[in-house]
Short mmCIF file of C-alpha atoms in Angstrom, two decimals:
data_model
loop_
_atom_site.label_atom_id
_atom_site.label_comp_id
_atom_site.label_asym_id
_atom_site.label_seq_id
_atom_site.Cartn_x
_atom_site.Cartn_y
_atom_site.Cartn_z
CA MET I 21 -7.19 -16.20 -39.81
CA SER I 22 -6.21 -13.74 -36.65
CA GLU I 23 -6.71 -13.98 -33.06
CA LYS I 24 -6.18 -10.93 -30.58
CA PHE I 25 -6.05 -10.65 -27.29
CA ASN I 26 -5.33 -7.46 -25.24
CA LYS I 27 -5.12 -6.44 -21.56
CA ILE I 28 -4.73 -2.95 -19.98
CA VAL I 29 -3.19 -2.62 -16.45
CA ALA I 30 -1.97 0.65 -14.62
CA ALA I 31 1.99 1.91 -15.63
CA ASN I 32 2.72 0.04 -12.09
CA VAL I 33 5.65 -2.48 -12.18
CA GLU I 34 4.04 -3.81 -9.61
CA LYS I 35 1.43 -5.34 -12.22
CA LEU I 36 4.29 -7.21 -13.82
CA PRO I 37 3.01 -10.59 -13.13
CA GLU I 38 -1.19 -10.05 -14.81
CA ILE I 39 1.18 -9.01 -17.77
CA THR I 40 3.60 -11.94 -17.17
CA GLU I 41 0.28 -14.20 -16.68
CA PHE I 42 -1.68 -12.80 -19.88
CA LEU I 43 1.76 -13.65 -22.15
CA GLN I 44 2.19 -16.97 -20.56
CA GLU I 45 -1.29 -17.80 -22.10
CA CYS I 46 -0.92 -16.12 -25.36
CA ALA I 47 2.28 -18.04 -26.07
CA ASP I 48 1.33 -21.56 -24.73
CA TYR I 49 -1.98 -20.75 -26.74
CA SER I 50 0.10 -20.24 -29.97
CA GLY I 51 2.05 -23.28 -29.31
CA LEU I 52 5.56 -21.36 -28.57
CA ASP I 53 8.54 -23.32 -27.44
CA PRO I 54 9.93 -22.94 -24.10
CA LYS I 55 12.90 -21.07 -25.52
CA LYS I 56 11.21 -18.80 -27.57
CA LYS I 57 8.39 -18.14 -24.51
CA PHE I 58 11.08 -17.11 -22.09
CA GLY I 59 12.58 -14.65 -24.73
CA LEU I 60 9.71 -12.98 -25.19
CA LEU I 61 8.59 -12.84 -21.79
CA LEU I 62 11.56 -11.55 -20.91
CA ALA I 63 11.27 -8.49 -23.99
CA ILE I 64 7.82 -7.45 -22.90
CA GLU I 65 9.65 -7.04 -19.18
CA GLU I 66 11.96 -4.66 -20.22
CA ALA I 67 9.22 -2.82 -22.40
CA PHE I 68 6.96 -3.07 -20.03
CA VAL I 69 9.43 -1.86 -17.31
CA ASN I 70 10.85 0.80 -18.93
CA VAL I 71 7.07 2.10 -19.70
CA CYS I 72 6.27 2.15 -16.43
CA ASN I 73 9.91 4.03 -15.24
CA TYR I 74 9.42 6.56 -17.86
CA ALA I 75 6.40 7.30 -20.23
CA TYR I 76 3.98 8.91 -17.32
CA PRO I 77 6.46 11.16 -15.45
CA ASP I 78 3.55 11.31 -12.38
CA HIS I 79 3.44 7.68 -12.96
CA LYS I 80 -0.10 7.64 -13.57
CA GLY I 81 -1.61 5.85 -16.63
CA LEU I 82 -2.27 2.78 -18.44
CA ILE I 83 -0.05 0.03 -20.24
CA GLU I 84 -2.22 -1.82 -22.81
CA VAL I 85 -0.23 -4.92 -24.00
CA SER I 86 -2.05 -7.10 -27.48
CA CYS I 87 -1.33 -10.89 -28.45
CA ASP I 88 -1.96 -11.75 -32.23
CA LYS I 89 -1.27 -14.93 -34.16
CA VAL I 90 -0.50 -13.61 -37.62
CA ASP I 91 0.43 -16.07 -39.90
CA ASP I 92 3.51 -18.23 -38.12
CA SER I 93 4.22 -15.60 -35.67
CA LEU I 94 3.44 -14.19 -32.28
CA VAL I 95 3.04 -10.57 -32.66
CA VAL I 96 3.00 -8.37 -29.45
CA GLU I 97 2.21 -5.08 -29.21
CA ILE I 98 2.95 -2.60 -26.05
CA SER I 99 1.39 0.61 -26.14
CA ASP I 100 1.53 3.92 -23.78
CA LYS I 101 -0.23 7.28 -23.63
CA GLY I 102 3.30 8.64 -22.07
CA ILE I 103 5.73 10.95 -23.95
CA PRO I 104 7.44 10.31 -26.71
CA PHE I 105 10.07 7.69 -26.23
CA ASN I 106 11.86 5.05 -28.76
CA ILE I 107 13.86 2.37 -26.33
CA LEU I 108 14.99 1.31 -29.53
CA LEU I 109 17.04 4.09 -30.14
CA LEU I 110 18.92 3.93 -26.52
CA PRO I 111 22.72 2.56 -27.65
CA ASP I 112 24.16 -1.13 -26.54
CA PRO I 113 26.07 -1.36 -23.45
CA ASP I 114 29.37 -2.24 -23.33
CA ILE I 115 29.10 -5.55 -22.23
CA SER I 116 32.91 -6.14 -22.22
CA LEU I 117 33.62 -4.24 -19.27
CA ASP I 118 34.99 -5.04 -15.84
CA ILE I 119 32.23 -5.29 -12.63
CA ALA I 120 34.27 -2.55 -10.92
CA ASP I 121 33.46 -0.22 -14.08
CA ARG I 122 30.46 -1.69 -15.42
CA GLU I 123 27.27 0.52 -15.41
CA ILE I 124 24.00 -0.80 -13.64
CA GLY I 125 21.00 -0.39 -16.26
CA GLY I 126 21.44 -0.31 -20.17
CA LEU I 127 20.43 -3.66 -20.67
CA GLY I 128 16.76 -3.55 -21.72
CA GLY I 129 16.77 -2.01 -24.82
CA TYR I 130 19.61 -4.56 -25.83
CA PHE I 131 17.44 -7.36 -24.20
CA ILE I 132 14.42 -6.36 -26.39
CA ARG I 133 16.56 -6.90 -29.57
CA ARG I 134 18.18 -9.48 -28.78
CA PHE I 135 15.34 -12.00 -27.47
CA THR I 136 12.72 -11.43 -30.04
CA ASP I 137 12.95 -12.12 -34.15
CA SER I 138 11.60 -8.14 -34.92
CA VAL I 139 11.33 -5.30 -33.43
CA SER I 140 9.61 -2.22 -34.16
CA TYR I 141 8.39 1.53 -32.58
CA ARG I 142 5.89 3.69 -34.02
CA ARG I 143 4.50 7.04 -32.63
CA GLU I 144 0.51 6.82 -33.58
CA ASP I 145 -2.46 8.45 -32.22
CA GLU I 146 -0.49 10.26 -29.55
CA LYS I 147 0.77 6.28 -28.33
CA ASN I 148 3.98 4.93 -28.43
CA ILE I 149 3.48 1.20 -29.70
CA LEU I 150 6.63 -1.46 -29.30
CA ARG I 151 5.60 -4.32 -31.77
CA LEU I 152 7.48 -7.32 -31.28
CA VAL I 153 7.41 -10.25 -33.47
CA VAL I 154 8.64 -14.15 -32.21
CA ASN I 155 7.93 -17.05 -35.14
CA CYS I 156 6.57 -20.21 -33.90
CA LEU I 157 8.21 -22.10 -35.90
CA SER I 158 11.97 -21.70 -35.39
CA MET A 14 10.90 -15.96 -5.57
CA THR A 15 12.07 -17.42 -1.51
CA ILE A 16 16.06 -16.78 -0.48
CA GLN A 17 17.08 -19.96 2.05
CA THR A 18 20.90 -19.79 3.87
CA LYS A 19 22.95 -22.48 4.64
CA LYS A 20 26.39 -21.89 6.29
CA GLU A 21 28.93 -23.51 5.50
CA ALA A 22 32.67 -23.75 7.05
CA THR A 23 33.91 -21.56 3.93
CA ALA A 24 31.10 -20.12 2.16
CA LEU A 25 27.20 -18.87 2.80
CA ILE A 26 25.39 -21.19 0.36
CA VAL A 27 22.17 -18.60 -0.48
CA THR A 28 19.84 -20.50 -2.50
CA ILE A 29 17.20 -19.02 -5.14
CA THR A 30 13.90 -20.34 -5.66
CA GLY A 31 11.98 -18.84 -8.50
CA ARG A 32 11.97 -15.61 -10.87
CA MET A 33 14.10 -12.86 -10.52
CA ASP A 34 12.28 -9.71 -12.19
CA ALA A 35 11.38 -6.45 -11.75
CA VAL A 36 9.15 -7.13 -8.57
CA THR A 37 11.21 -9.60 -6.72
CA ALA A 38 14.67 -8.44 -7.59
CA PRO A 39 14.76 -5.79 -4.73
CA GLU A 40 14.16 -8.92 -1.78
CA TYR A 41 17.59 -9.95 -3.17
CA GLU A 42 19.35 -7.01 -2.60
CA LYS A 43 17.83 -6.38 1.01
CA LYS A 44 18.86 -10.29 1.91
CA PHE A 45 22.13 -9.67 1.19
CA SER A 46 22.59 -5.99 2.48
CA GLU A 47 21.22 -7.95 5.95
CA LEU A 48 23.70 -10.86 5.58
CA ILE A 49 26.64 -8.16 4.61
CA THR A 50 25.70 -6.09 7.76
CA ALA A 51 25.51 -9.04 9.61
CA GLY A 52 29.21 -10.24 8.67
CA GLU A 53 29.47 -12.63 5.62
CA THR A 54 31.59 -11.87 3.31
CA PHE A 55 31.94 -15.24 1.34
CA PHE A 56 29.04 -16.56 -0.36
CA ILE A 57 27.78 -19.18 -3.05
CA VAL A 58 24.63 -18.41 -4.90
CA ASP A 59 22.87 -21.46 -6.07
CA PHE A 60 20.58 -20.71 -9.51
CA GLU A 61 19.35 -24.23 -9.55
CA GLN A 62 16.10 -23.49 -9.03
CA VAL A 63 15.90 -20.27 -10.87
CA ASP A 64 14.18 -20.03 -13.97
CA TYR A 65 13.64 -16.82 -15.15
CA ILE A 66 16.31 -12.84 -14.70
CA SER A 67 15.82 -9.82 -16.16
CA SER A 68 17.83 -7.05 -16.33
CA ALA A 69 16.42 -5.99 -13.06
CA GLY A 70 17.88 -9.41 -11.95
CA LEU A 71 21.35 -9.04 -13.24
CA ARG A 72 21.19 -5.16 -11.75
CA VAL A 73 20.79 -6.49 -8.21
CA LEU A 74 23.30 -9.16 -8.89
CA LEU A 75 25.55 -6.60 -9.70
CA ALA A 76 24.77 -3.93 -7.46
CA THR A 77 25.50 -7.05 -4.89
CA ALA A 78 28.57 -8.22 -6.15
CA LYS A 79 29.94 -4.54 -5.80
CA LYS A 80 28.63 -4.51 -1.75
CA VAL A 81 30.40 -7.66 -1.67
CA LYS A 82 33.44 -6.49 -2.89
CA GLY A 83 33.34 -3.71 -0.61
CA VAL A 84 33.74 -5.69 2.34
CA SER A 85 36.68 -7.75 0.46
CA GLY A 86 34.93 -10.46 0.32
CA LYS A 87 33.80 -12.56 -2.87
CA ILE A 88 30.54 -14.19 -4.63
CA LEU A 89 30.48 -17.56 -6.53
CA LEU A 90 27.40 -18.32 -8.77
CA ALA A 91 26.42 -22.30 -9.15
CA ASN A 92 24.20 -24.31 -11.21
CA ILE A 93 23.09 -21.34 -13.74
CA LYS A 94 21.76 -22.99 -16.40
CA GLY A 95 18.72 -23.15 -19.27
CA GLY A 96 17.31 -19.22 -20.06
CA VAL A 97 19.16 -17.62 -17.47
CA LYS A 98 22.39 -18.98 -19.05
CA GLU A 99 21.37 -17.65 -22.36
CA VAL A 100 20.81 -13.93 -20.17
CA PHE A 101 24.28 -14.11 -18.63
CA ASP A 102 25.75 -14.66 -21.86
CA ILE A 103 23.92 -12.17 -23.84
CA SER A 104 24.33 -9.54 -21.31
CA GLY A 105 28.54 -10.26 -20.51
CA PHE A 106 27.86 -11.30 -17.07
CA GLY A 107 28.74 -14.42 -17.78
CA THR A 108 32.28 -13.34 -17.56
CA LEU A 109 31.71 -10.58 -14.65
CA PHE A 110 31.03 -13.48 -11.74
CA PRO A 111 33.22 -16.58 -11.24
CA MET A 112 30.35 -19.70 -12.26
CA HIS A 113 30.41 -22.89 -11.03
CA ASP A 114 28.96 -25.91 -12.59
CA SER A 115 27.91 -27.62 -8.81
CA LEU A 116 27.96 -26.64 -5.40
CA ALA A 117 30.73 -28.86 -5.13
CA SER A 118 32.69 -27.06 -7.30
CA ALA A 119 31.93 -23.59 -6.09
CA LEU A 120 32.58 -25.19 -2.34
CA SER A 121 35.95 -26.67 -3.31
CA ALA A 122 36.91 -23.08 -4.92
CA SER A 123 35.57 -20.99 -1.99
CA GLY A 124 37.94 -23.25 0.00
CA CYS A 125 41.35 -21.92 -1.87
#
């Protein structure tokens, strides 16, 4: 059985608290443990902020986040109708550099990969759709 | 996120409470800019009550650390734990900053 919830907000970083609250409810409903929940919230913030900053050059547009419990996993999709962009193609940052040489930024895509069990991107119906999966059992 | 400061003999203790995310992180940077302008150079940032940090939070930590370095100052971090510590470890930020398990440890290091 599958129960799907979704939330649509303006592509504005100020809307992050609404997305966070929505996902917290989904995570609690799915019985996600605190560690996995932390990782999911982090991954979604990184994806959300990236869409807010880059998807819509005129900064006008919507972002939809959906949550679906599929078997033992929580599947979260974040989609926008902005310019095609796959954050997963960004290279990992060099995390060994000293403070003086460290670039500010570049960690978003890295965190999305590291804090979820699986993640994929697809372009469908002129939408960017990032699909994040966290296993509720492990 | 709330930010409180307390002056000790060898450092200014900056206590952060709540979330350091894309919405709240700019407050951290603004507060440090004010403190640096006011002449503060040696900081201990207490993370005891920080329960969440994202790359936006790390970004302002790094930007602030560079500013502090620019005035020949220093930032020590204390009480980083749980998910926040995992974010530091995975991003390599754990090795960028001097980290202490307690305020007492950070304060004794600041007196050196």
